[in-house]
PDB file of C-alpha atoms in Angstrom:
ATOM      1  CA  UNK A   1       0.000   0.000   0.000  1.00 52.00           C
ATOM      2  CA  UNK A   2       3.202   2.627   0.901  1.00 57.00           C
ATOM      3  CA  UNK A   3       3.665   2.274  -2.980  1.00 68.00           C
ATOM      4  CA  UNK A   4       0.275   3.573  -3.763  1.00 92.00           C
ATOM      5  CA  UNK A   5       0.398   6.401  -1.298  1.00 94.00           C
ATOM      6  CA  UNK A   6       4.084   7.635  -3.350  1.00 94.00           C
ATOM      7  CA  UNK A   7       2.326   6.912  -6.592  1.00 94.00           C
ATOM      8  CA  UNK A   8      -0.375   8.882  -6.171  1.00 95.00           C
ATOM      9  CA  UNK A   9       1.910  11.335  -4.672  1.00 95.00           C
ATOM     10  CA  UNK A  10       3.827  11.446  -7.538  1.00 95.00           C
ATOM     11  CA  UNK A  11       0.620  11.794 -10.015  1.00 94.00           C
ATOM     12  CA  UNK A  12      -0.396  14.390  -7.714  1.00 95.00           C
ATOM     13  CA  UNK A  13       2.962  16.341  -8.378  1.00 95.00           C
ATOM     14  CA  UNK A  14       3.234  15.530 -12.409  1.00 93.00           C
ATOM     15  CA  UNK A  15       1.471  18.509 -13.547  1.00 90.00           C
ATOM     16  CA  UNK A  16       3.465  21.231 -11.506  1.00 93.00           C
ATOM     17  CA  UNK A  17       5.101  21.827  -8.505  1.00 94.00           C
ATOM     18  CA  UNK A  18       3.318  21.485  -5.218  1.00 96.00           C
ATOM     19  CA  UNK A  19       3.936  22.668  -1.868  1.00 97.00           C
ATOM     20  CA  UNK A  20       4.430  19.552   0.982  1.00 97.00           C
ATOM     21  CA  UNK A  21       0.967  20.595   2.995  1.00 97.00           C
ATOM     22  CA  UNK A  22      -0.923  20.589  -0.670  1.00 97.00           C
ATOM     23  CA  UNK A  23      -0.023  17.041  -1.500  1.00 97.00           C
ATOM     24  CA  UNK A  24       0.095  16.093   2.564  1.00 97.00           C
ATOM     25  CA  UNK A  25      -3.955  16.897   2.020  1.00 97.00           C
ATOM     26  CA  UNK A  26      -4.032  15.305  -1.461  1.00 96.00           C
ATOM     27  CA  UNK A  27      -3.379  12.112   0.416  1.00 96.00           C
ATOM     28  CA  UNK A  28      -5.263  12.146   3.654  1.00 96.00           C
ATOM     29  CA  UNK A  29      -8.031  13.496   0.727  1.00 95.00           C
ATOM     30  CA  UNK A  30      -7.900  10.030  -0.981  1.00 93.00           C
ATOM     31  CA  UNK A  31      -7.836   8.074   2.546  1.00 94.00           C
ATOM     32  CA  UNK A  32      -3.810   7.075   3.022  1.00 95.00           C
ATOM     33  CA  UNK A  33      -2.944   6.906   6.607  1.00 95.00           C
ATOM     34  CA  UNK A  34      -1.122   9.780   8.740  1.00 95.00           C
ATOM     35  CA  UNK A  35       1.963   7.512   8.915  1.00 95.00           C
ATOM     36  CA  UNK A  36       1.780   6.123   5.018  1.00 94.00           C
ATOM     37  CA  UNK A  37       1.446   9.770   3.814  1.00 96.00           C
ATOM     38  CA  UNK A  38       4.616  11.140   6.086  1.00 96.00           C
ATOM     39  CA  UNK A  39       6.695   8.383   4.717  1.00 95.00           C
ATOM     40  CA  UNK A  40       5.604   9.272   1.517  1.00 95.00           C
ATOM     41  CA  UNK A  41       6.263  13.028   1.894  1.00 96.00           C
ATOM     42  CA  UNK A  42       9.899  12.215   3.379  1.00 96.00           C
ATOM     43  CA  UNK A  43      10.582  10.101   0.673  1.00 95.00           C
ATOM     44  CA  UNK A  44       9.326  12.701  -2.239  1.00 96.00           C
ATOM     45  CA  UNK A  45      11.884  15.125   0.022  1.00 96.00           C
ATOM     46  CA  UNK A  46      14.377  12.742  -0.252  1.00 95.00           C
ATOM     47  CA  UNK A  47      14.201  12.318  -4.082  1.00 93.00           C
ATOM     48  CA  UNK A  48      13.573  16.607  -4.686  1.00 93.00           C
ATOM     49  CA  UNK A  49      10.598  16.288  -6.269  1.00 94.00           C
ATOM     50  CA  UNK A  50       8.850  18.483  -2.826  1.00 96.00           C
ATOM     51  CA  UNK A  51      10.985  21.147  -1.271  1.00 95.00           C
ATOM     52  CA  UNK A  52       8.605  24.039   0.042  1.00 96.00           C
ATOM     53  CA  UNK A  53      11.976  26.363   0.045  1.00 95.00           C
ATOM     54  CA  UNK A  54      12.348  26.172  -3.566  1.00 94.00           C
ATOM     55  CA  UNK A  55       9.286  26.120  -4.750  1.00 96.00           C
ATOM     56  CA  UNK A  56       8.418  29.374  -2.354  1.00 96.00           C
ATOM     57  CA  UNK A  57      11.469  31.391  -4.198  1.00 95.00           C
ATOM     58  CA  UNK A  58      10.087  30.308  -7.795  1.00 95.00           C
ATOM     59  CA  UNK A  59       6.215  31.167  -6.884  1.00 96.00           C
ATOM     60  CA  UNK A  60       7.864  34.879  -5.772  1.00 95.00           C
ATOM     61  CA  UNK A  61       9.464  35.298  -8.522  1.00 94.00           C
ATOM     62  CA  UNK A  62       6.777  34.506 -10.686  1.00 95.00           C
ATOM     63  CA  UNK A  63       4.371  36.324  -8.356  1.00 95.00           C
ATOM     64  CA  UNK A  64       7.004  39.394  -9.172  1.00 93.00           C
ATOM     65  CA  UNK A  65       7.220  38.843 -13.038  1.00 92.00           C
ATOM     66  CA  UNK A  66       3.247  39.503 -12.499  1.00 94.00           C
ATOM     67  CA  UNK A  67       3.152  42.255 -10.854  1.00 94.00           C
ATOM     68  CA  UNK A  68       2.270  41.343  -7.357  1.00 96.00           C
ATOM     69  CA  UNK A  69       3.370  42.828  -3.688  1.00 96.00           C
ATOM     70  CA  UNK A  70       4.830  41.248  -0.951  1.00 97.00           C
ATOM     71  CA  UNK A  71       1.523  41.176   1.283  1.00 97.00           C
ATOM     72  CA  UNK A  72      -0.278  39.375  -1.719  1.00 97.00           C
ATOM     73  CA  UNK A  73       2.488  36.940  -2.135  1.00 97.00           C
ATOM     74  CA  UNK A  74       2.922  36.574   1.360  1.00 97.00           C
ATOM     75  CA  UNK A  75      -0.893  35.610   1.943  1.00 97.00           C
ATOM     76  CA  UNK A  76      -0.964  33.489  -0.706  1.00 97.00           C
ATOM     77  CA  UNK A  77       2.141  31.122   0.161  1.00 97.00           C
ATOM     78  CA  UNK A  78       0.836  30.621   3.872  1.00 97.00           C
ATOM     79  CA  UNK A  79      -2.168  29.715   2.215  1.00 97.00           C
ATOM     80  CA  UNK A  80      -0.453  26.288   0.547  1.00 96.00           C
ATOM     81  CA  UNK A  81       1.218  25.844   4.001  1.00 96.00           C
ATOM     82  CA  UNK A  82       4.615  27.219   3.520  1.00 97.00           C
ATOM     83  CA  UNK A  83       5.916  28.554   7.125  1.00 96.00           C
ATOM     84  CA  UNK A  84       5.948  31.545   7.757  1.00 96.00           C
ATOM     85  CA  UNK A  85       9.265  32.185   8.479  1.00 96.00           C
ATOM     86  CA  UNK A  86      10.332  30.573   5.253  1.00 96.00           C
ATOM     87  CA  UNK A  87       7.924  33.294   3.284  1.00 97.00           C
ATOM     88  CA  UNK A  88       9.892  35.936   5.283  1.00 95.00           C
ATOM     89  CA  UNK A  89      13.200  34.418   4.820  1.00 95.00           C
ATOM     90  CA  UNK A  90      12.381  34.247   0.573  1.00 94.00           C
ATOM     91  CA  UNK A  91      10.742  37.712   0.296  1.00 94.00           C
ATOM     92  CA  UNK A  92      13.470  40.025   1.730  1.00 92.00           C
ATOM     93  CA  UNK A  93      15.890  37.623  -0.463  1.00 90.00           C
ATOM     94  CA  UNK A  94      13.679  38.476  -3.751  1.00 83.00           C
ATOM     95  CA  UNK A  95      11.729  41.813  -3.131  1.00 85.00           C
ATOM     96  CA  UNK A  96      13.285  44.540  -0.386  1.00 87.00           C
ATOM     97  CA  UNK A  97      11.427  47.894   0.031  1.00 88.00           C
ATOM     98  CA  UNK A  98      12.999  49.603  -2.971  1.00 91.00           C
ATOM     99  CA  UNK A  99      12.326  46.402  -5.131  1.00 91.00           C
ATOM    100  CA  UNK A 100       8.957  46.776  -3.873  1.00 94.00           C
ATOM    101  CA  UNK A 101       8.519  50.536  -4.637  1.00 93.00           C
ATOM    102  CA  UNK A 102      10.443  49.805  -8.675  1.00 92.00           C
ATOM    103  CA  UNK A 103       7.661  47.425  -8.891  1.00 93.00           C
ATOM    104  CA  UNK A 104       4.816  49.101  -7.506  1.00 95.00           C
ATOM    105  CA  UNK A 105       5.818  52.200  -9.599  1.00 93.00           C
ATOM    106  CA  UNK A 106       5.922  49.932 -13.168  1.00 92.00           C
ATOM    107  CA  UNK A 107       2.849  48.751 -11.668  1.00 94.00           C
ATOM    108  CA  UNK A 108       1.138  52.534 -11.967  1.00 93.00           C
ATOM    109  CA  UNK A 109       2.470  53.444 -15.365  1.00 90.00           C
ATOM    110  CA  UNK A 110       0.566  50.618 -16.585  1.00 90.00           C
ATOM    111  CA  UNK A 111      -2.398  52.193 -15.738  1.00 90.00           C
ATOM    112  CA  UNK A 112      -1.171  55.446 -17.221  1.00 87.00           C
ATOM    113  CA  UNK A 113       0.274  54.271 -20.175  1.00 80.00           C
ATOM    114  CA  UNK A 114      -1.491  51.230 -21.349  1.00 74.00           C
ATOM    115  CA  UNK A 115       0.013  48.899 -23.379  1.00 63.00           C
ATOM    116  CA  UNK A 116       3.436  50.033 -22.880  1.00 59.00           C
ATOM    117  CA  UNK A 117       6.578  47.804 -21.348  1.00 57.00           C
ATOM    118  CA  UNK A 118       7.697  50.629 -18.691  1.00 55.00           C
ATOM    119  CA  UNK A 119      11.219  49.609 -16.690  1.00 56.00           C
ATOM    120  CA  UNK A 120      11.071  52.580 -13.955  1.00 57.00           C
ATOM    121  CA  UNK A 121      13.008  53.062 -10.870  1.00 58.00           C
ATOM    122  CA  UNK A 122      11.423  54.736  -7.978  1.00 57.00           C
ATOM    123  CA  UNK A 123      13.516  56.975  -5.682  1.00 58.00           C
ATOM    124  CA  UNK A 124      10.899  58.476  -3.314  1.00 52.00           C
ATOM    125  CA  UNK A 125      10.433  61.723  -5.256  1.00 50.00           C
ATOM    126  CA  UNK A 126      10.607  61.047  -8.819  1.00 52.00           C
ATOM    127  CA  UNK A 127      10.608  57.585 -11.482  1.00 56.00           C
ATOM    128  CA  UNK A 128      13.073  58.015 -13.875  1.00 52.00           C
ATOM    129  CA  UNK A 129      13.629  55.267 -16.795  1.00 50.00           C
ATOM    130  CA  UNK A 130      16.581  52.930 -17.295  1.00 43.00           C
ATOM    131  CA  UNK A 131      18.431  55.688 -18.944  1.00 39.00           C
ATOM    132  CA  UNK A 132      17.777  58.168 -15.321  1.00 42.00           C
ATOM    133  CA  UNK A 133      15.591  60.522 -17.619  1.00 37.00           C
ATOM    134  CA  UNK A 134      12.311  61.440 -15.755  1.00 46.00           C
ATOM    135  CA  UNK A 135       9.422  59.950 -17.170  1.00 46.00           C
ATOM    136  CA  UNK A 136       7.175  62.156 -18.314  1.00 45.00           C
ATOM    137  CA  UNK A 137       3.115  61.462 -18.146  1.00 45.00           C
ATOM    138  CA  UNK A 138       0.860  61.516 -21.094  1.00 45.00           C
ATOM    139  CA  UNK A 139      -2.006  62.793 -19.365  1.00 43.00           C
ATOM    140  CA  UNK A 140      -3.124  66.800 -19.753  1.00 40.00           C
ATOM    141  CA  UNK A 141      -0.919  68.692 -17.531  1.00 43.00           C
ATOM    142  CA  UNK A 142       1.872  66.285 -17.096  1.00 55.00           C
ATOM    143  CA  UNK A 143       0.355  64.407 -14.400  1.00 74.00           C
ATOM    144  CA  UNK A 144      -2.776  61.978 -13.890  1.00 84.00           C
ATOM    145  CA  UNK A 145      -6.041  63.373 -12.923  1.00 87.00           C
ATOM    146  CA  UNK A 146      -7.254  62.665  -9.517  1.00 89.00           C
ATOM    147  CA  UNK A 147     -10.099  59.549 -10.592  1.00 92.00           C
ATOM    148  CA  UNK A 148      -6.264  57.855 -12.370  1.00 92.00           C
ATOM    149  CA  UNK A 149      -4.934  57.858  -8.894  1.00 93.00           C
ATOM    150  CA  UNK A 150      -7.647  56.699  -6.971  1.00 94.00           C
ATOM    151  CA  UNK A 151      -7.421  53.784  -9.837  1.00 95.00           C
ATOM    152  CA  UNK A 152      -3.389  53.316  -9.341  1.00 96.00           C
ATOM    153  CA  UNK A 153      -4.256  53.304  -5.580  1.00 96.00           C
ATOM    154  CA  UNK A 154      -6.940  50.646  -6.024  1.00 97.00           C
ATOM    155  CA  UNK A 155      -4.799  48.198  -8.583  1.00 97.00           C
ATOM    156  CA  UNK A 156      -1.674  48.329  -6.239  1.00 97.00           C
ATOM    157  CA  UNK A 157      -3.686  47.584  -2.765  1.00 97.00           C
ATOM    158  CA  UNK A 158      -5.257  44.574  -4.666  1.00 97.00           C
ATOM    159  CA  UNK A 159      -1.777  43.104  -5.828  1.00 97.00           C
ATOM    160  CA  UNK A 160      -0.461  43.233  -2.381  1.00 97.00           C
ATOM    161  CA  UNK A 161       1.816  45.914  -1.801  1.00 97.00           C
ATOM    162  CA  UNK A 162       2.531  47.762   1.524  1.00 96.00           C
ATOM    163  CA  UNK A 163       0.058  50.748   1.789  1.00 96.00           C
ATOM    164  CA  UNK A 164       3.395  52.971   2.357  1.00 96.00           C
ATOM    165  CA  UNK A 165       4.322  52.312  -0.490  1.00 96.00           C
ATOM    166  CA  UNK A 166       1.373  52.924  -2.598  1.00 96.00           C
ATOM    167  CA  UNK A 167       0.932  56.474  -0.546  1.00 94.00           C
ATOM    168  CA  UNK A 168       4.815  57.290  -1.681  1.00 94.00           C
ATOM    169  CA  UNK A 169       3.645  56.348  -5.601  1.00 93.00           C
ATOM    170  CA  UNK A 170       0.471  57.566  -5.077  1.00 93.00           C
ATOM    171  CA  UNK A 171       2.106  60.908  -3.558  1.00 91.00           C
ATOM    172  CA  UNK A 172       4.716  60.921  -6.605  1.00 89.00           C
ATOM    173  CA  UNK A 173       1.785  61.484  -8.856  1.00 85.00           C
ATOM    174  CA  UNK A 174      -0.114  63.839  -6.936  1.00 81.00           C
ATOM    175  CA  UNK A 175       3.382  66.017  -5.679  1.00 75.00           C
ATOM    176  CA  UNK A 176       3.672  67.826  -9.545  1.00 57.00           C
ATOM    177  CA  UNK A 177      -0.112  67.528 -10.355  1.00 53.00           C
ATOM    178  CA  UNK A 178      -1.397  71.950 -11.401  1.00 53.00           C
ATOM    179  CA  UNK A 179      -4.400  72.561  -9.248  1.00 56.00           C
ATOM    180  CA  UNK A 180      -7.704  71.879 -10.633  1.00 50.00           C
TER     181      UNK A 180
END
């Protein structure tokens, strides 16, 4: 029966990469023992095929490639039973405070220039491009009206990022902005 339990493991964890809690319930979901599914989990350790440090690294970075914040990512990994400290331990490897703020920042000229690829580097008062020019807004006036903001503010608390760093982007935009 202990060959079962690793073979449905290992169908389990054919189709991606799974975090040891996810395929721990998997098994106690199909009816394997406590003890049968441990052994099973050790052994898929053993081999590489489940190693929660790994695959928390990978889902940041691809959690970063999409556009998400640290609070997001951070939520969703201690959802699939990855320990906390371990989250912690990844995220301040992958995504410090100014990685956060570069991101959030590419995040908002998405909204204000749709459809463009924007690489922008946020240093607390202004974004400037890869080649340290300022970036320059499309919208009337140089800046985004006040209804753009509220949407950059909106779009960046849903991915996840720390809400002082949306205020610094969101205060970025609103700094330059002419008075109504």
């Amino acid at each position: 029966m202990a060959k079962d339990c690793r073979d449905t493991a290992l169908s389990y964890l054919e189709h991606r990469a799974r975090t040891a809690c996810e395929v721990k319930a998997h098994l106690l979901s199909k009816g394997f023992p406590e003890e049968e599914t441990e052994e099973a989990l050790r052994y898929l350790q053993e081999l590489g095929y489940l190693d929660d440090a790994g695959y928390c690294r990978e889902y940041i970075r691809y959690g970063i490639s999409k556009g998400r914040g640290p609070v997001r990512l951070q939520s969703e990994l201690a959802e699939k039973g990855i320990d906390a400290a371990l989250i912690r331990e990844a995220l301040e490897e992958d995504f410090d405070r100014q990685a956060e703020k570069d991101s959030a920042m590419r995040e908002a000229y998405k909204i204000i220039r749709p459809g463009r690829d924007i690489d922008v580097a946020f240093d607390g008062e202004r974004a400037s491009g890869p080649d340290g020019i300022k970036q320059a807004d499309d919208q009337p006036g140089g800046r985004p009206d006040e209804k753009t903001v509220a949407k950059i503010g909106r779009k960046l608390s849903s991915l996840g990022y720390h809400t002082e760093v949306i205020y610094e982007v969101l205060g970025h935009f609103m700094q330059s902005r002419e008075p109504d």
